[in-house]
C-alpha positions in Angstrom: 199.9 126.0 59.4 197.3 129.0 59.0 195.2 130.3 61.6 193.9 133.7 63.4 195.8 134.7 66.1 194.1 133.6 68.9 195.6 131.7 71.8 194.7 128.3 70.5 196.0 128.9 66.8 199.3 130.2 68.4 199.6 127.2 71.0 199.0 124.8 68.1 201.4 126.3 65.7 204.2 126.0 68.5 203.2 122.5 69.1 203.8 121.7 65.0 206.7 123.5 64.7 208.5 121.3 67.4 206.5 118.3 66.3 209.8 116.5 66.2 210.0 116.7 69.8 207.0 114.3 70.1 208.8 111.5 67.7 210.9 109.1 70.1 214.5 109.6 69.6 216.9 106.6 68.3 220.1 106.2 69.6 223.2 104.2 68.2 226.8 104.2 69.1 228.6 102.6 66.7 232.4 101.1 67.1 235.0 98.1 66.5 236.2 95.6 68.8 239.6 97.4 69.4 237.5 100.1 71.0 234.6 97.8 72.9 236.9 95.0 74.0 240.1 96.8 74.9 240.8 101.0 74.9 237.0 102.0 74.9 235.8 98.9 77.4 235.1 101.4 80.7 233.2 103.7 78.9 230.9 101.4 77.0 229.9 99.3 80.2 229.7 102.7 82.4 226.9 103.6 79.4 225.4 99.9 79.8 225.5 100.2 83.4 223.4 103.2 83.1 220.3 101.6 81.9 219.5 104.7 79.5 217.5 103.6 76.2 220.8 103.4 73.9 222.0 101.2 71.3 225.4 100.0 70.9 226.3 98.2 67.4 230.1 96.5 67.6 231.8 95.1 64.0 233.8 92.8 65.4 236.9 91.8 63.3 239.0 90.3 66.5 241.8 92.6 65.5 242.7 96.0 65.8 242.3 96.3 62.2 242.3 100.1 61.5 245.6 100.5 63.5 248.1 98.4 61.8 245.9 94.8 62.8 247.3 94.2 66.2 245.7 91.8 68.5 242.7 93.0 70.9 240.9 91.1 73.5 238.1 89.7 71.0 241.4 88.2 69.1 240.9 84.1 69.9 243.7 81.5 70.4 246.0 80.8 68.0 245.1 83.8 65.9 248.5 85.4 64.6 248.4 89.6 64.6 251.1 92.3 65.7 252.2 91.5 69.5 251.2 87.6 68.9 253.4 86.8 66.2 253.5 82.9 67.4 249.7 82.8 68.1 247.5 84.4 70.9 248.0 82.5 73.9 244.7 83.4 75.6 241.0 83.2 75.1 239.1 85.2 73.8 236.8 87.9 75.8 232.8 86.9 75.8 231.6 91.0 75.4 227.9 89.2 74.9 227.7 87.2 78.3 229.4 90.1 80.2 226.5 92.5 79.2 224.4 89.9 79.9 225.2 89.6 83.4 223.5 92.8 84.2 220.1 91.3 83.4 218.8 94.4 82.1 220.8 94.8 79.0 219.2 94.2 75.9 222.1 91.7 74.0 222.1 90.6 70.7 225.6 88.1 68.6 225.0 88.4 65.0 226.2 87.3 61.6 225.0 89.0 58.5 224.7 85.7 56.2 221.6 85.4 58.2 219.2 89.1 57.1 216.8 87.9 59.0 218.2 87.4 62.5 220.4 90.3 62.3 217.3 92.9 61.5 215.3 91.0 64.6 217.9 92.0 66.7 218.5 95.0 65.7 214.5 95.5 66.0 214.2 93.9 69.0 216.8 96.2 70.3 215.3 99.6 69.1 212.0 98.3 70.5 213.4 97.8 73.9 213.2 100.4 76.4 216.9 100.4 77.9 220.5 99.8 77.0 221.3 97.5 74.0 224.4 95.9 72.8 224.7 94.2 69.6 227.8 92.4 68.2 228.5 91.4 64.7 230.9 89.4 63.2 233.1 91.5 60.6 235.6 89.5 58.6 238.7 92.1 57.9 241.3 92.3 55.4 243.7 91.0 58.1 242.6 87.7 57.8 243.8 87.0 54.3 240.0 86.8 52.4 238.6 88.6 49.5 236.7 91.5 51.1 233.9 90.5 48.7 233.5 86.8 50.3 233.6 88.5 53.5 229.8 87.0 53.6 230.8 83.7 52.3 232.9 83.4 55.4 230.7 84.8 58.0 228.2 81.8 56.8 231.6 79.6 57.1 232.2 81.0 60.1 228.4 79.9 61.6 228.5 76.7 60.4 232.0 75.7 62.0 230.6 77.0 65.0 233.3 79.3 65.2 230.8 82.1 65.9 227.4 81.9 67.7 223.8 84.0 67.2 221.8 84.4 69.9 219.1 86.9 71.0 218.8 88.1 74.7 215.6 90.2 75.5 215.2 91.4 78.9 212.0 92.4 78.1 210.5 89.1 76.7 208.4 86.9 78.6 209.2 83.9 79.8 212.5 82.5 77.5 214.8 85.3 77.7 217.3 84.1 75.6 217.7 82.8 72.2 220.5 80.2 70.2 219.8 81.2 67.2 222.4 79.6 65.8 222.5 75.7 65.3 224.9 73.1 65.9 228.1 73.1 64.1 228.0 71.2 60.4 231.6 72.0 59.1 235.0 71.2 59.8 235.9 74.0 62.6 239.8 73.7 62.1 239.1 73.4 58.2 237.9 77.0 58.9 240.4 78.7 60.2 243.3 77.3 58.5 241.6 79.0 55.8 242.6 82.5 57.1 245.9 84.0 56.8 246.1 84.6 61.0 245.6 80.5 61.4 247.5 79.4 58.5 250.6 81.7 59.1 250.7 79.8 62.2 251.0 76.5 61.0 253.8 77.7 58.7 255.5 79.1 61.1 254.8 77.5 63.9 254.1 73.8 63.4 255.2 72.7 66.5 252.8 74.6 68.6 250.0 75.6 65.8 247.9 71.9 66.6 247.8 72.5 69.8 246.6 75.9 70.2 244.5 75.5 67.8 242.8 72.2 69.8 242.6 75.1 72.8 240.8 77.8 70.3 238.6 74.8 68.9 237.5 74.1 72.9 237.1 77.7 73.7 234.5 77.9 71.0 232.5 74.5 72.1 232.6 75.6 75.9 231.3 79.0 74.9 228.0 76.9 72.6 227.8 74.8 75.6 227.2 78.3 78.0 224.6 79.3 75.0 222.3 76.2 75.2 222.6 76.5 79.1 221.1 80.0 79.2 218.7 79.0 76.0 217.0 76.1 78.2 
């Protein structure tokens, strides 16, 4: 800017030339589930914990996918990957309802066959004024689909109830939080026997494969249940 050199001309020169001081900063850590749910776990709720204004963005693919696809803590029953050959044998970690116990954690499960929900969230969470954790559902390689269905399957993935959307807002008033999605209208073990980590089971496995996929099946209808408990 021109001006004379007086005091004020100066002062308001320094003030423009830092101007982007005086926009407000956004923050985003970005990572997969290998890293959130398993190696990287402490440090990402010690930065939750903290209650600083940053946003955390997980693509979940329940695998560690870009080491070799072995199975992580966000890997469900009955899902085959290196180090579960014959099927995981336990649940799957709830990242979501952990954060959420803090109360003061902006949390946010989303799929992207739904533009709309995902970019509230993601709003919703650069709006708020304190830590944010949002988790999307990531279909991978691993699990035997054409990458470019990957959002065919997400909406598959919805519909079976397989994976939930929800919205938790500290900051809202009143209803904190939000089922976005809606009851299941699909076949949920149509679903995953339609991915390679499911169906290699069955193959393989047929002895054990019904069963454990009945437990994966009950994981995923006790965690809706927990969902329309918090929503009401």
């Amino acid at each position: 800017m021109d001006g004379c050199e007086c005091d004020a001309c100066k002062l308001a020169k320094a003030v423009v030339d830092d101007a982007d001081l005086l926009t407000k900063k956004s923050f985003w850590i970005f990572g997969g589930d290998g890293w959130a749910y398993d190696i990287g776990y402490g440090g990402l709720d010690h930065v939750l914990a903290q209650g600083e204004n940053v946003n955390v963005l997980v693509l979940d693919t329940e695998v560690y996918s870009n080491t070799g696809g072995q199975a992580s803590k966000s890997s469900p029953h009955a899902a085959v990957a290196k180090f579960a050959a014959a099927g995981k044998r336990t649940k799957k970690k709830d990242l979501g309802m952990m954060a959420i116990s803090y109360g003061y954690v902006y949390v946010a499960q989303v799929a992207m066959s739904d533009p709309a929900q995902v970019l509230k969230a993601m709003t919703e969470a650069e709006a708020y004024d304190g830590p944010s954790l949002i988790i999307a559902y990531a279909p991978c390689i691993n699990h035997g689909i054409k990458m470019d269905h990957a959002q065919e399957e997400i909406k598959r993935a919805v519909a079976a109830g397989y994976w939930q959307t929800f919205r938790y807002n500290p900051a809202a008033e009143g209803k904190k939080f939000t089922l976005d999605s809606k009851d299941p209208t699909e076949d949920y073990q149509a679903f995953i026997k339609g991915e390679n980590r499911y169906a290699s089971l069955l193959r393989q496995f047929p002895d054990v494969a019904p069963e454990l996929f009945a437990q994966s099946q009950a994981d995923a209808a006790a965690r809706l249940e927990s969902y329309k408990r918090l929503a009401d």
